[in-house]
PDB file of C-alpha atoms and ligand atoms in Angstrom:
ATOM      1  CA  MET A   1      27.114  35.441  79.166  1.00 49.00           C
ATOM      2  CA  ASN A   2      24.290  37.862  79.047  1.00 75.00           C
ATOM      3  CA  SER A   3      25.582  41.023  77.255  1.00 90.00           C
ATOM      4  CA  VAL A   4      23.798  43.545  75.007  1.00 97.00           C
ATOM      5  CA  LYS A   5      26.959  43.919  73.011  1.00 98.00           C
ATOM      6  CA  LEU A   6      26.565  41.475  70.184  1.00 98.00           C
ATOM      7  CA  ALA A   7      30.325  41.012  69.581  1.00 98.00           C
ATOM      8  CA  GLU A   8      30.458  39.481  73.183  1.00 97.00           C
ATOM      9  CA  MET A   9      27.996  36.858  71.947  1.00 97.00           C
ATOM     10  CA  ASP A  10      28.759  33.437  70.390  1.00 97.00           C
ATOM     11  CA  TRP A  11      27.685  33.172  66.821  1.00 97.00           C
ATOM     12  CA  MET A  12      25.095  30.617  67.381  1.00 98.00           C
ATOM     13  CA  SER A  13      23.364  32.612  70.220  1.00 97.00           C
ATOM     14  CA  TYR A  14      23.573  35.851  67.922  1.00 98.00           C
ATOM     15  CA  ARG A  15      22.052  34.006  64.941  1.00 98.00           C
ATOM     16  CA  ASP A  16      19.158  32.813  66.962  1.00 97.00           C
ATOM     17  CA  ARG A  17      18.610  36.271  68.334  1.00 97.00           C
ATOM     18  CA  VAL A  18      18.578  38.027  65.114  1.00 97.00           C
ATOM     19  CA  LYS A  19      17.313  35.648  62.453  1.00 95.00           C
ATOM     20  CA  ASP A  20      13.762  36.552  62.518  1.00 96.00           C
ATOM     21  CA  GLY A  21      14.594  40.276  62.069  1.00 96.00           C
ATOM     22  CA  GLU A  22      12.798  41.217  65.256  1.00 96.00           C
ATOM     23  CA  CYS A  23      15.792  42.416  67.085  1.00 97.00           C
ATOM     24  CA  THR A  24      16.892  46.165  66.706  1.00 98.00           C
ATOM     25  CA  ILE A  25      20.756  46.745  66.208  1.00 98.00           C
ATOM     26  CA  LEU A  26      22.181  49.923  67.791  1.00 98.00           C
ATOM     27  CA  LEU A  27      25.176  51.057  65.882  1.00 98.00           C
ATOM     28  CA  PRO A  28      27.321  53.739  67.783  1.00 99.00           C
ATOM     29  CA  VAL A  29      29.443  55.987  65.564  1.00 98.00           C
ATOM     30  CA  GLY A  30      32.023  58.374  66.946  1.00 98.00           C
ATOM     31  CA  ALA A  31      35.503  59.890  66.403  1.00 98.00           C
ATOM     32  CA  ILE A  32      38.902  59.899  67.812  1.00 98.00           C
ATOM     33  CA  GLU A  33      39.365  63.562  68.335  1.00 98.00           C
ATOM     34  CA  GLN A  34      41.143  65.735  71.077  1.00 98.00           C
ATOM     35  CA  HIS A  35      38.702  66.969  73.645  1.00 98.00           C
ATOM     36  CA  GLY A  36      41.139  69.010  75.498  1.00 98.00           C
ATOM     37  CA  PRO A  37      43.955  68.508  77.869  1.00 98.00           C
ATOM     38  CA  HIS A  38      41.599  67.222  80.606  1.00 98.00           C
ATOM     39  CA  MET A  39      40.038  64.377  78.724  1.00 98.00           C
ATOM     40  CA  SER A  40      40.751  61.290  76.652  1.00 98.00           C
ATOM     41  CA  LEU A  41      40.469  61.158  72.767  1.00 98.00           C
ATOM     42  CA  ASN A  42      37.503  58.907  72.661  1.00 98.00           C
ATOM     43  CA  PRO A  43      34.385  60.623  74.405  1.00 98.00           C
ATOM     44  CA  ASP A  44      32.541  60.562  71.003  1.00 98.00           C
ATOM     45  CA  VAL A  45      32.941  56.683  70.897  1.00 98.00           C
ATOM     46  CA  LEU A  46      32.143  55.892  74.573  1.00 98.00           C
ATOM     47  CA  ILE A  47      29.206  58.321  75.025  1.00 98.00           C
ATOM     48  CA  PRO A  48      26.988  56.856  72.294  1.00 98.00           C
ATOM     49  CA  GLU A  49      28.109  53.255  73.070  1.00 98.00           C
ATOM     50  CA  HIS A  50      27.159  53.759  76.802  1.00 98.00           C
ATOM     51  CA  ILE A  51      23.862  55.267  75.776  1.00 98.00           C
ATOM     52  CA  ALA A  52      23.210  52.417  73.203  1.00 98.00           C
ATOM     53  CA  CYS A  53      24.016  49.804  75.942  1.00 98.00           C
ATOM     54  CA  ARG A  54      21.563  51.278  78.511  1.00 98.00           C
ATOM     55  CA  VAL A  55      18.946  51.609  75.871  1.00 98.00           C
ATOM     56  CA  ALA A  56      19.430  47.876  74.775  1.00 98.00           C
ATOM     57  CA  GLU A  57      19.233  46.685  78.468  1.00 97.00           C
ATOM     58  CA  ARG A  58      16.015  48.448  79.058  1.00 96.00           C
ATOM     59  CA  SER A  59      14.442  47.307  75.866  1.00 95.00           C
ATOM     60  CA  GLY A  60      15.244  43.781  76.046  1.00 90.00           C
ATOM     61  CA  ASN A  61      15.012  43.450  72.236  1.00 95.00           C
ATOM     62  CA  MET A  62      17.980  45.312  70.999  1.00 98.00           C
ATOM     63  CA  LEU A  63      21.614  44.551  70.565  1.00 98.00           C
ATOM     64  CA  VAL A  64      24.638  46.940  70.342  1.00 98.00           C
ATOM     65  CA  ALA A  65      27.087  46.621  67.493  1.00 98.00           C
ATOM     66  CA  PRO A  66      30.667  47.524  68.025  1.00 98.00           C
ATOM     67  CA  PRO A  67      31.105  51.263  67.461  1.00 98.00           C
ATOM     68  CA  ILE A  68      32.596  52.756  64.524  1.00 98.00           C
ATOM     69  CA  ALA A  69      35.339  54.597  66.266  1.00 98.00           C
ATOM     70  CA  TYR A  70      36.787  56.806  63.542  1.00 98.00           C
ATOM     71  CA  GLY A  71      34.630  59.588  62.377  1.00 98.00           C
ATOM     72  CA  TYR A  72      34.661  62.353  59.706  1.00 98.00           C
ATOM     73  CA  LYS A  73      37.173  65.122  59.976  1.00 98.00           C
ATOM     74  CA  SER A  74      37.064  67.361  62.920  1.00 97.00           C
ATOM     75  CA  GLN A  75      35.991  70.746  61.868  1.00 97.00           C
ATOM     76  CA  VAL A  76      37.275  73.972  63.434  1.00 97.00           C
ATOM     77  CA  LYS A  77      33.960  75.487  64.612  1.00 96.00           C
ATOM     78  CA  SER A  78      32.577  72.258  66.075  1.00 95.00           C
ATOM     79  CA  GLY A  79      35.423  69.963  67.045  1.00 96.00           C
ATOM     80  CA  GLY A  80      38.559  72.258  67.023  1.00 96.00           C
ATOM     81  CA  GLY A  81      39.803  71.137  63.702  1.00 97.00           C
ATOM     82  CA  ASN A  82      41.636  68.344  62.175  1.00 97.00           C
ATOM     83  CA  PHE A  83      45.159  69.432  63.095  1.00 97.00           C
ATOM     84  CA  PHE A  84      45.570  68.354  66.750  1.00 97.00           C
ATOM     85  CA  PRO A  85      47.754  65.424  67.497  1.00 97.00           C
ATOM     86  CA  GLY A  86      45.674  62.562  68.341  1.00 98.00           C
ATOM     87  CA  THR A  87      42.598  63.709  66.245  1.00 98.00           C
ATOM     88  CA  THR A  88      42.540  60.824  63.790  1.00 98.00           C
ATOM     89  CA  CYS A  89      39.763  61.213  61.202  1.00 98.00           C
ATOM     90  CA  VAL A  90      38.596  59.546  57.969  1.00 98.00           C
ATOM     91  CA  SER A  91      37.180  61.072  54.866  1.00 98.00           C
ATOM     92  CA  GLY A  92      33.519  61.376  54.269  1.00 98.00           C
ATOM     93  CA  ARG A  93      33.703  58.862  51.586  1.00 98.00           C
ATOM     94  CA  SER A  94      35.396  56.287  53.941  1.00 98.00           C
ATOM     95  CA  LEU A  95      32.836  56.877  56.703  1.00 98.00           C
ATOM     96  CA  GLU A  96      29.915  56.540  54.513  1.00 98.00           C
ATOM     97  CA  GLU A  97      31.244  53.410  52.724  1.00 98.00           C
ATOM     98  CA  TYR A  98      32.097  51.808  56.164  1.00 98.00           C
ATOM     99  CA  ALA A  99      28.699  52.598  57.725  1.00 98.00           C
ATOM    100  CA  TYR A 100      26.950  51.327  54.598  1.00 98.00           C
ATOM    101  CA  ASP A 101      29.067  48.047  54.610  1.00 98.00           C
ATOM    102  CA  VAL A 102      28.559  47.428  58.306  1.00 98.00           C
ATOM    103  CA  ILE A 103      24.614  47.916  58.110  1.00 98.00           C
ATOM    104  CA  LEU A 104      24.473  45.690  55.061  1.00 98.00           C
ATOM    105  CA  ALA A 105      26.517  43.078  56.791  1.00 98.00           C
ATOM    106  CA  TYR A 106      23.879  43.069  59.636  1.00 98.00           C
ATOM    107  CA  VAL A 107      20.957  42.915  57.084  1.00 98.00           C
ATOM    108  CA  ALA A 108      22.532  39.728  55.636  1.00 98.00           C
ATOM    109  CA  HIS A 109      22.259  38.166  59.169  1.00 98.00           C
ATOM    110  CA  GLY A 110      18.593  38.868  59.063  1.00 98.00           C
ATOM    111  CA  ASN A 111      18.514  42.252  60.898  1.00 98.00           C
ATOM    112  CA  ARG A 112      15.874  44.711  59.621  1.00 98.00           C
ATOM    113  CA  GLU A 113      15.840  47.528  62.171  1.00 98.00           C
ATOM    114  CA  PHE A 114      18.731  49.752  63.087  1.00 98.00           C
ATOM    115  CA  ILE A 115      19.440  52.724  65.263  1.00 98.00           C
ATOM    116  CA  VAL A 116      22.520  54.629  64.375  1.00 98.00           C
ATOM    117  CA  VAL A 117      23.496  56.571  67.652  1.00 98.00           C
ATOM    118  CA  ASN A 118      25.864  59.296  66.454  1.00 98.00           C
ATOM    119  CA  GLY A 119      28.335  60.926  68.976  1.00 98.00           C
ATOM    120  CA  HIS A 120      30.333  63.194  66.560  1.00 97.00           C
ATOM    121  CA  PHE A 121      28.513  66.138  64.919  1.00 97.00           C
ATOM    122  CA  GLU A 122      30.507  66.020  61.778  1.00 98.00           C
ATOM    123  CA  ASN A 123      29.495  62.574  60.921  1.00 98.00           C
ATOM    124  CA  SER A 124      25.921  63.540  60.440  1.00 98.00           C
ATOM    125  CA  MET A 125      25.422  63.858  56.647  1.00 98.00           C
ATOM    126  CA  PHE A 126      27.856  60.988  55.712  1.00 98.00           C
ATOM    127  CA  LEU A 127      25.674  58.701  57.909  1.00 98.00           C
ATOM    128  CA  VAL A 128      22.532  60.087  56.345  1.00 98.00           C
ATOM    129  CA  GLU A 129      23.907  58.955  52.884  1.00 98.00           C
ATOM    130  CA  ALA A 130      25.114  55.543  54.195  1.00 98.00           C
ATOM    131  CA  ALA A 131      21.613  54.896  55.745  1.00 98.00           C
ATOM    132  CA  ASP A 132      19.749  56.126  52.511  1.00 98.00           C
ATOM    133  CA  ARG A 133      21.908  53.982  50.234  1.00 98.00           C
ATOM    134  CA  ALA A 134      21.652  50.824  52.538  1.00 98.00           C
ATOM    135  CA  VAL A 135      17.916  51.197  52.726  1.00 98.00           C
ATOM    136  CA  GLU A 136      17.796  51.574  48.838  1.00 98.00           C
ATOM    137  CA  HIS A 137      20.250  48.676  48.249  1.00 98.00           C
ATOM    138  CA  ALA A 138      18.171  46.286  50.436  1.00 98.00           C
ATOM    139  CA  ARG A 139      15.023  47.496  48.917  1.00 98.00           C
ATOM    140  CA  LEU A 140      16.268  46.487  45.377  1.00 98.00           C
ATOM    141  CA  SER A 141      17.083  43.127  46.757  1.00 97.00           C
ATOM    142  CA  GLY A 142      13.581  42.780  48.070  1.00 98.00           C
ATOM    143  CA  ILE A 143      14.248  43.425  51.609  1.00 98.00           C
ATOM    144  CA  GLU A 144      12.740  46.290  53.750  1.00 98.00           C
ATOM    145  CA  ILE A 145      14.822  47.615  56.319  1.00 98.00           C
ATOM    146  CA  LYS A 146      14.457  50.750  58.561  1.00 98.00           C
ATOM    147  CA  VAL A 147      17.535  52.728  59.778  1.00 98.00           C
ATOM    148  CA  VAL A 148      16.873  55.470  62.464  1.00 98.00           C
ATOM    149  CA  LEU A 149      19.725  57.997  62.624  1.00 98.00           C
ATOM    150  CA  LEU A 150      20.141  60.108  65.905  1.00 98.00           C
ATOM    151  CA  SER A 151      22.499  62.171  67.464  1.00 98.00           C
ATOM    152  CA  TYR A 152      22.160  61.795  71.284  1.00 98.00           C
ATOM    153  CA  TRP A 153      22.186  65.549  72.204  1.00 97.00           C
ATOM    154  CA  ASP A 154      19.078  66.128  70.154  1.00 97.00           C
ATOM    155  CA  PHE A 155      17.334  64.150  73.126  1.00 98.00           C
ATOM    156  CA  ILE A 156      18.309  66.970  75.605  1.00 97.00           C
ATOM    157  CA  SER A 157      15.386  69.282  76.577  1.00 97.00           C
ATOM    158  CA  ALA A 158      15.468  72.866  77.082  1.00 96.00           C
ATOM    159  CA  THR A 159      14.638  72.166  80.821  1.00 97.00           C
ATOM    160  CA  THR A 160      17.731  70.052  81.231  1.00 97.00           C
ATOM    161  CA  ILE A 161      19.937  72.623  79.431  1.00 97.00           C
ATOM    162  CA  GLU A 162      18.771  75.381  81.778  1.00 97.00           C
ATOM    163  CA  LYS A 163      19.687  73.018  84.750  1.00 97.00           C
ATOM    164  CA  VAL A 164      22.992  72.102  83.314  1.00 97.00           C
ATOM    165  CA  PHE A 165      23.918  75.554  82.214  1.00 96.00           C
ATOM    166  CA  PRO A 166      22.299  77.896  84.914  1.00 95.00           C
ATOM    167  CA  GLU A 167      24.495  80.919  83.680  1.00 91.00           C
ATOM    168  CA  GLY A 168      23.362  80.513  80.080  1.00 91.00           C
ATOM    169  CA  PHE A 169      23.943  78.100  77.219  1.00 94.00           C
ATOM    170  CA  SER A 170      26.366  79.166  74.635  1.00 90.00           C
ATOM    171  CA  GLY A 171      25.089  76.686  72.111  1.00 90.00           C
ATOM    172  CA  TRP A 172      25.967  73.186  70.886  1.00 88.00           C
ATOM    173  CA  ALA A 173      28.552  74.184  68.411  1.00 85.00           C
ATOM    174  CA  VAL A 174      31.030  75.266  71.106  1.00 92.00           C
ATOM    175  CA  GLU A 175      30.252  72.404  73.564  1.00 93.00           C
ATOM    176  CA  HIS A 176      33.208  70.443  72.312  1.00 95.00           C
ATOM    177  CA  GLY A 177      35.198  69.408  75.364  1.00 96.00           C
ATOM    178  CA  GLY A 178      32.927  71.632  77.455  1.00 97.00           C
ATOM    179  CA  VAL A 179      30.424  71.106  80.248  1.00 97.00           C
ATOM    180  CA  LEU A 180      28.303  68.772  78.322  1.00 97.00           C
ATOM    181  CA  GLU A 181      30.722  65.939  77.225  1.00 97.00           C
ATOM    182  CA  THR A 182      32.975  66.379  80.239  1.00 98.00           C
ATOM    183  CA  SER A 183      30.032  65.889  82.672  1.00 98.00           C
ATOM    184  CA  ILE A 184      28.953  62.718  80.905  1.00 98.00           C
ATOM    185  CA  MET A 185      32.469  61.435  80.871  1.00 98.00           C
ATOM    186  CA  LEU A 186      32.785  62.217  84.607  1.00 98.00           C
ATOM    187  CA  LYS A 187      29.657  60.019  85.078  1.00 98.00           C
ATOM    188  CA  ILE A 188      30.582  57.067  82.833  1.00 98.00           C
ATOM    189  CA  HIS A 189      34.428  57.126  82.620  1.00 98.00           C
ATOM    190  CA  PRO A 190      35.902  59.365  85.612  1.00 98.00           C
ATOM    191  CA  GLU A 191      39.297  57.648  85.110  1.00 98.00           C
ATOM    192  CA  LEU A 192      39.508  59.340  81.580  1.00 98.00           C
ATOM    193  CA  VAL A 193      39.017  62.839  83.004  1.00 98.00           C
ATOM    194  CA  ASP A 194      41.438  64.927  84.859  1.00 98.00           C
ATOM    195  CA  MET A 195      39.641  68.059  86.062  1.00 98.00           C
ATOM    196  CA  SER A 196      43.034  69.373  87.441  1.00 98.00           C
ATOM    197  CA  LYS A 197      43.987  69.998  83.717  1.00 98.00           C
ATOM    198  CA  ALA A 198      40.830  71.625  82.577  1.00 97.00           C
ATOM    199  CA  VAL A 199      41.293  75.121  81.068  1.00 97.00           C
ATOM    200  CA  ASP A 200      38.842  77.646  81.946  1.00 96.00           C
ATOM    201  CA  ILE A 201      38.185  79.822  78.911  1.00 95.00           C
ATOM    202  CA  PRO A 202      35.170  81.718  77.607  1.00 95.00           C
ATOM    203  CA  PRO A 203      33.120  80.198  74.732  1.00 95.00           C
ATOM    204  CA  ALA A 204      35.037  80.467  71.382  1.00 96.00           C
ATOM    205  CA  GLU A 205      33.839  82.978  68.846  1.00 95.00           C
ATOM    206  CA  PHE A 206      34.109  82.232  65.168  1.00 96.00           C
ATOM    207  CA  PRO A 207      33.408  84.136  61.980  1.00 96.00           C
ATOM    208  CA  PRO A 208      30.362  83.226  60.013  1.00 96.00           C
ATOM    209  CA  TYR A 209      32.258  81.021  57.452  1.00 97.00           C
ATOM    210  CA  ASP A 210      34.795  78.500  57.310  1.00 96.00           C
ATOM    211  CA  VAL A 211      38.258  78.605  55.394  1.00 97.00           C
ATOM    212  CA  PHE A 212      40.394  75.897  53.900  1.00 97.00           C
ATOM    213  CA  PRO A 213      43.192  75.262  54.862  1.00 97.00           C
ATOM    214  CA  PRO A 214      41.739  75.956  58.292  1.00 96.00           C
ATOM    215  CA  ASP A 215      43.481  78.499  60.563  1.00 95.00           C
ATOM    216  CA  PRO A 216      44.470  76.974  63.854  1.00 95.00           C
ATOM    217  CA  ALA A 217      44.527  80.545  65.314  1.00 96.00           C
ATOM    218  CA  TRP A 218      40.825  80.559  65.292  1.00 97.00           C
ATOM    219  CA  VAL A 219      40.847  77.568  67.842  1.00 96.00           C
ATOM    220  CA  PRO A 220      41.627  78.059  71.525  1.00 96.00           C
ATOM    221  CA  SER A 221      45.001  76.440  72.106  1.00 96.00           C
ATOM    222  CA  SER A 222      43.478  73.923  74.731  1.00 96.00           C
ATOM    223  CA  GLY A 223      41.448  72.605  71.917  1.00 97.00           C
ATOM    224  CA  THR A 224      38.025  73.049  73.958  1.00 97.00           C
ATOM    225  CA  LEU A 225      35.659  75.480  72.461  1.00 97.00           C
ATOM    226  CA  SER A 226      34.176  76.402  75.939  1.00 96.00           C
ATOM    227  CA  SER A 227      34.981  75.889  79.589  1.00 96.00           C
ATOM    228  CA  PRO A 228      34.678  72.297  81.066  1.00 97.00           C
ATOM    229  CA  ALA A 229      35.205  73.910  84.477  1.00 97.00           C
ATOM    230  CA  LYS A 230      31.585  73.518  85.770  1.00 97.00           C
ATOM    231  CA  ALA A 231      31.342  69.878  84.638  1.00 98.00           C
ATOM    232  CA  THR A 232      30.161  67.442  87.172  1.00 98.00           C
ATOM    233  CA  ALA A 233      29.151  63.834  87.264  1.00 98.00           C
ATOM    234  CA  GLU A 234      25.702  64.803  88.503  1.00 98.00           C
ATOM    235  CA  LYS A 235      25.052  66.964  85.422  1.00 98.00           C
ATOM    236  CA  GLY A 236      26.256  64.009  83.539  1.00 98.00           C
ATOM    237  CA  LYS A 237      23.553  61.929  85.008  1.00 98.00           C
ATOM    238  CA  TRP A 238      20.914  64.323  84.264  1.00 98.00           C
ATOM    239  CA  ILE A 239      21.813  64.381  80.588  1.00 98.00           C
ATOM    240  CA  LEU A 240      22.291  60.757  80.159  1.00 98.00           C
ATOM    241  CA  ASP A 241      19.055  59.754  81.970  1.00 98.00           C
ATOM    242  CA  GLU A 242      17.097  62.045  79.831  1.00 98.00           C
ATOM    243  CA  CYS A 243      18.818  60.818  76.491  1.00 98.00           C
ATOM    244  CA  ILE A 244      18.382  57.263  77.387  1.00 98.00           C
ATOM    245  CA  ALA A 245      14.698  57.678  78.548  1.00 98.00           C
ATOM    246  CA  GLY A 246      13.933  59.675  75.499  1.00 98.00           C
ATOM    247  CA  ILE A 247      15.477  57.051  73.068  1.00 98.00           C
ATOM    248  CA  CYS A 248      13.655  54.292  74.923  1.00 97.00           C
ATOM    249  CA  ARG A 249      10.421  56.078  74.830  1.00 97.00           C
ATOM    250  CA  THR A 250      10.583  56.792  71.077  1.00 97.00           C
ATOM    251  CA  PHE A 251      11.902  53.422  70.007  1.00 95.00           C
ATOM    252  CA  GLY A 252      11.772  51.009  72.863  1.00 80.00           C
TER     253      GLY A 252
HETATM  254 ZN1  LIG B   1      33.094  65.265  71.271  1.00 50.43          ZN
END
């Protein structure tokens, strides 16, 4: 048994690993959200978990917590919206409290350093609030902790973007279910991708505002916001290599 996944350890080995507070806990946070007809509902969970595991293996001094699979409500202009069957989201309040509780539970075991690896854009500010409150709560109890919050796509350089999107990059917002996520999934979980079902559409265009209730007519019927047709496992490897190396270099 030599896993970087802490849930696969026995409790005594885990206790001995973390009790001095020197081990960093990587906490992947994702979402269950439709990603088009060609892909499973869970890329936002599997991608940050995969990245976290590779980072932990390289570092030797990190453990990966079980991911928080449910994320904040899918938004029309970044995730297609919260009205597709299968898209299963929680409120910002629930996500914030859940992440806060999980971090503080790990603090109680002796952990002092955390890296929250986000895989779903909409989660961001609720994770900020969870991290901020957890740090403050611990501080008031006389414990100093540090929580790094990152979204993996922020580690992708302009050079890699040019390589992955030689015809031009339409922007992160419309990458939902597009080349980026599909390429990574082809690399790490090809069994969860069926390119014969990929829908080739131009990047979605949205008005410069949001409206509630959301209008499903704004969203391409496939649920993807751009075309995944040019996705390849090789592109997925370029993206992952850069994200993993960048996170290791910064925090390893
Ligand atoms: Zn996604």
